[in-house]
Coordinates of C-alpha atoms in Angstrom, one line a residue:
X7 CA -78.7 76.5 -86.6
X8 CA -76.4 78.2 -88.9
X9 CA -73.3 75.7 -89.6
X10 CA -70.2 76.5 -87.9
X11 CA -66.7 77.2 -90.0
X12 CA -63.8 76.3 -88.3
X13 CA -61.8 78.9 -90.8
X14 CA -59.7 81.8 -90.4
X15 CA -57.2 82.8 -87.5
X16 CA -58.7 81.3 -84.6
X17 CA -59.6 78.0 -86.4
X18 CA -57.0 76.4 -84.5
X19 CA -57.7 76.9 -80.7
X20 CA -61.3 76.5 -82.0
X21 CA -60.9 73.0 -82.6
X22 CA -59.2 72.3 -79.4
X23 CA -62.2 73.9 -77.6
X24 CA -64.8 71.5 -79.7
X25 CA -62.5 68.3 -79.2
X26 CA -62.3 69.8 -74.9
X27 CA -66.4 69.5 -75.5
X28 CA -66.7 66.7 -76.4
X29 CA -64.4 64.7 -74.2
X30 CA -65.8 66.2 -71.3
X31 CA -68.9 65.4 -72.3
X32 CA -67.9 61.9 -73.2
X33 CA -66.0 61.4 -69.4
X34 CA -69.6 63.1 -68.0
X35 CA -71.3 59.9 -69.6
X36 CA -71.6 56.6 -69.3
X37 CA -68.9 53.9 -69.6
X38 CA -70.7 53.3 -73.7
X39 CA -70.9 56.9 -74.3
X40 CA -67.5 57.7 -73.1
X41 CA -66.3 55.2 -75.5
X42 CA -68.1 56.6 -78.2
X43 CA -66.7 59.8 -77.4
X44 CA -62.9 58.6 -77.7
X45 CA -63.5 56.5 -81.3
X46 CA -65.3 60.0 -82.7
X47 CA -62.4 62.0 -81.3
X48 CA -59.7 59.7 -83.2
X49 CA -61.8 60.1 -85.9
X50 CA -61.8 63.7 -86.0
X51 CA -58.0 63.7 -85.6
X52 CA -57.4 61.5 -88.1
X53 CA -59.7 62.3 -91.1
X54 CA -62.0 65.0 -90.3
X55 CA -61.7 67.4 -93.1
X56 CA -62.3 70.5 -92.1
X57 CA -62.4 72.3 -95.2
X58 CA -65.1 70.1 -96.7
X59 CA -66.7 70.3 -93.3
X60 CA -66.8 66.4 -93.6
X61 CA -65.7 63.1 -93.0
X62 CA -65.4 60.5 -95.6
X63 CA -63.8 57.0 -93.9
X64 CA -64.5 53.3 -95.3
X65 CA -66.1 51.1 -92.4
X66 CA -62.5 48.6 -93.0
X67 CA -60.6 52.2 -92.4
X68 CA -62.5 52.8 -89.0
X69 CA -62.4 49.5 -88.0
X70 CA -58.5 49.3 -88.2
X71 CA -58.3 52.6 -86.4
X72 CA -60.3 51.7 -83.4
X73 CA -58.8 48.7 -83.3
X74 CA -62.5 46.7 -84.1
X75 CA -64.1 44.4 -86.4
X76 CA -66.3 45.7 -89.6
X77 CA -69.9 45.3 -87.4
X78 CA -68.4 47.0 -84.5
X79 CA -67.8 50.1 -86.7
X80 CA -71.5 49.5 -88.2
X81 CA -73.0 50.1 -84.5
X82 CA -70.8 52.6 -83.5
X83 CA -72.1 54.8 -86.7
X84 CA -75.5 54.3 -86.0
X85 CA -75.0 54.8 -82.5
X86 CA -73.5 58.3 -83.2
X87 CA -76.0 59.3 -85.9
X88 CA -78.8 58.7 -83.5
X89 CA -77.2 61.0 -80.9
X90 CA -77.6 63.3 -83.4
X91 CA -73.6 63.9 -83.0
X92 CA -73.2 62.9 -86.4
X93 CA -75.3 64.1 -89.4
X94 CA -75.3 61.7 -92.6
X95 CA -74.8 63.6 -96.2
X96 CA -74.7 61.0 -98.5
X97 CA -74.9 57.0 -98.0
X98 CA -72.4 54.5 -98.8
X99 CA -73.8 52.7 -102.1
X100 CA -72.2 50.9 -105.2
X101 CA -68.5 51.3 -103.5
X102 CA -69.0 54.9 -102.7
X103 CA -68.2 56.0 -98.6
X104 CA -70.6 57.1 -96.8
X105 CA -70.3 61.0 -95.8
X106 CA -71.1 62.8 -92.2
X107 CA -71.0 66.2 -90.9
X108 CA -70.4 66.9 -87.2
X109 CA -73.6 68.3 -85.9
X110 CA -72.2 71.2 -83.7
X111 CA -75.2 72.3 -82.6
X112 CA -75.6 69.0 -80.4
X113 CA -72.3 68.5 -79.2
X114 CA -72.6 72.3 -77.8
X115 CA -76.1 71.0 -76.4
X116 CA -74.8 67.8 -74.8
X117 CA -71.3 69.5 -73.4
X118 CA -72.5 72.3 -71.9
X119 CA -73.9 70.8 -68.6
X120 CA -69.8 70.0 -68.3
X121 CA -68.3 73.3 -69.4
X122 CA -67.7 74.6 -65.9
X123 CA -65.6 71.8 -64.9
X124 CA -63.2 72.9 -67.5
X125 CA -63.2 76.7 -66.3
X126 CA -64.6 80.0 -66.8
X127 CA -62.5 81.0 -69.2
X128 CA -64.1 77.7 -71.2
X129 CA -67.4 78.6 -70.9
X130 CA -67.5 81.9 -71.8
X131 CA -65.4 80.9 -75.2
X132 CA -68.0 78.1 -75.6
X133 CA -70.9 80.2 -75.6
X134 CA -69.4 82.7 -77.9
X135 CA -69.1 80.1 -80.7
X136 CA -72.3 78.0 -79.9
X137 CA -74.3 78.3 -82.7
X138 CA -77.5 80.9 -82.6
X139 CA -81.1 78.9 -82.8
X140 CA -83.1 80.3 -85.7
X141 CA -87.4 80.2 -84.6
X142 CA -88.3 77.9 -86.7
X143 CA -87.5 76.1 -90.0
X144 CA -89.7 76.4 -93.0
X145 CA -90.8 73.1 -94.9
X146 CA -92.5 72.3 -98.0
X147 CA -94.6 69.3 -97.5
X148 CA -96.3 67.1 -100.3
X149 CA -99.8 67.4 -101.2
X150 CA -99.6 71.0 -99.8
X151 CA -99.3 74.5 -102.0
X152 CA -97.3 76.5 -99.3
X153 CA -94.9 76.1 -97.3
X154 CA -95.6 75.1 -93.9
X155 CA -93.7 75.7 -90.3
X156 CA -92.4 72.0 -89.0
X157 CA -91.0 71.8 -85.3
X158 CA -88.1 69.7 -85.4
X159 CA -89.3 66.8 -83.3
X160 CA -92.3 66.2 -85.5
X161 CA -89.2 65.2 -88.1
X162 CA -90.0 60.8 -87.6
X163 CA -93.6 61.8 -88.1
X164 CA -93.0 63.3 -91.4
X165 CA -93.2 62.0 -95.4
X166 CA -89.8 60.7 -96.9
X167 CA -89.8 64.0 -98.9
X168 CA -90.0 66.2 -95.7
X169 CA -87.4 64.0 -94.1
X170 CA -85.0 64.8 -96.7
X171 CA -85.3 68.4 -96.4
X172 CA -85.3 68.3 -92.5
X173 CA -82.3 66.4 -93.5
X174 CA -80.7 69.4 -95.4
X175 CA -81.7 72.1 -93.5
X176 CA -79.6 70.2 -90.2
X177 CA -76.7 69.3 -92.5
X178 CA -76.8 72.3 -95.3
X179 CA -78.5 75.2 -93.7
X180 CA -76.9 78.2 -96.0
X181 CA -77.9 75.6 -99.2
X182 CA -81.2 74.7 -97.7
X183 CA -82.2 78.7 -96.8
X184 CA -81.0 79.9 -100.0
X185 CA -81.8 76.8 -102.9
X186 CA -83.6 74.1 -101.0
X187 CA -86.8 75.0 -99.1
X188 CA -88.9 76.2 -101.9
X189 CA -88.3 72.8 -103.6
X190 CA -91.7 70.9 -104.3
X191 CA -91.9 67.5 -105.1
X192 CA -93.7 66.4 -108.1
X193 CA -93.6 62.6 -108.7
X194 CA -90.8 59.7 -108.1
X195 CA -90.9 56.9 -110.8
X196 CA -88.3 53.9 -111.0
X197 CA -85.2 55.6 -109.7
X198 CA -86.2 59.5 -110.8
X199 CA -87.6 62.0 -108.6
X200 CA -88.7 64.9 -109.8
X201 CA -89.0 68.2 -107.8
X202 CA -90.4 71.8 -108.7
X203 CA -88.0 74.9 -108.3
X204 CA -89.7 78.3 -108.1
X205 CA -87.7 79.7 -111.2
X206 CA -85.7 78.2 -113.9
X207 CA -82.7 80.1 -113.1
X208 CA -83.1 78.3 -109.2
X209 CA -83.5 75.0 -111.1
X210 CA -80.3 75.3 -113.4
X211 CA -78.4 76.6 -110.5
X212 CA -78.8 73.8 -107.8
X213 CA -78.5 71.1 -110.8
X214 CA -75.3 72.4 -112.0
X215 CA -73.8 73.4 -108.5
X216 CA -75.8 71.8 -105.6
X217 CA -76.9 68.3 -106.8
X218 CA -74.7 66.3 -104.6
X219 CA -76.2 67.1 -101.1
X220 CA -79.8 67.3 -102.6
X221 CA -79.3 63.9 -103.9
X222 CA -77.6 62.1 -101.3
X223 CA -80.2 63.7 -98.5
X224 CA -82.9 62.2 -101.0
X225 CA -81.4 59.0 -101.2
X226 CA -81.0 58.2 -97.7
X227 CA -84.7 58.8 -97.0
X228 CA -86.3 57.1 -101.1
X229 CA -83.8 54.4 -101.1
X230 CA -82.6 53.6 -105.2
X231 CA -83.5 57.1 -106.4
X232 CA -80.4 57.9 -109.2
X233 CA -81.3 60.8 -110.6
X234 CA -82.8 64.5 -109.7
X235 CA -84.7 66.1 -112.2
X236 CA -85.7 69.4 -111.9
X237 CA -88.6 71.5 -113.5
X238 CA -89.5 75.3 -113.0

């Protein structure tokens, strides 16, 4: 799915539409899920920043804003991240907050059942934003020599190496198509992995200007991995 922008001139009435979506689909759902709905929309209110295209809130932060304890906020995450409603970036570690995306391409696919109720007029804006479904997403995975075509639900199934670029192509899909995907993994060892770009100009490039996503997407799935290095 190519990552929606909520930019520009109609960025406004945009973001009423995808907050409409998702309360809608949050009132469709169970008593838990509507709940869930309501803390993500104060959420997005509150601190999404749409310029980033992230949110970046302490778990203390969230818990005084829903009006909840510190373990209530921990489930609540983890329920929305497996909904798939929330993508993780980068984990929380040594201080630092934790970072999310909102996966658009799931709250379009959970809401639209419910358009209609808002109106015609709704649905056809809906559809006109939802995002376009690309055929397939191209992975590299370890021990092979070329890159291979990985359905999305084979993702649990998959190495921690594949897992972190399943990870980036949900949550960076521009970065992942353009720097990403060719990326081979070579060896990890204490907390350095190292990975394989096609060129040396493609290996300078992400280490000086797309580091942070690569990192964090390999963290979440290695563990105490510190530091990317990059060979061509």
């Amino acid at each position: 799915m190519e990552i929606k922008r909520f930019t520009g001139n109609q960025a406004g009435s945009q973001k009423y539409d995808l907050l409409t979506a998702i309360s809608v689909a949050g009132l469709s759902g169970t008593t838990g899920f509507q709940c869930s709905m309501m803390r993500l929309i104060a959420l997005i209110t509150a601190r999404y920043n749409w310029r980033a295209d992230e949110l970046t809130v302490g778990q203390k932060e969230m818990a005084r804003l829903w009006s909840v304890d510190e373990r209530t906020v921990k489930r609540e995450i983890k329920r929305l991240t497996d909904y798939k409603i929330l993508l993780q970036l980068r984990p929380g570690v040594r201080g630092r907050v934790a970072a999310y995306r909102l996966n658009y391409a799931e709250i379009y696919r959970l809401s639209e059942p419910v358009w209609k109720n808002v109106g015609s007029d709704f649905s056809t804006r809906m559809e006109t934003q939802a995002p376009k479904p690309t055929e397939k997403i191209v992975h590299v995975q370890f021990g092979q020599d070329k890159p291979v075509a990985v359905e999305h639900e084979e993702h649990d199934h998959q190495d921690p190496w594949s897992r972190a670029l399943q990870r980036l192509s949900e949550s960076e899909t521009l970065l992942f198509k353009s720097w990403y995907r060719d990326l081979q993994l070579v060896e990890t060892r204490d907390q350095t992995i190292t990975l394989r770009a096609p060129s040396k100009f493609i290996a300078q490039y992400i280490q000086s200007h797309h580091l942070k996503p690569l990192l964090g997407a390999i963290q979440l799935e290695f563990g105490r991995i510190q530091k990317v290095c990059l060979l061509d």
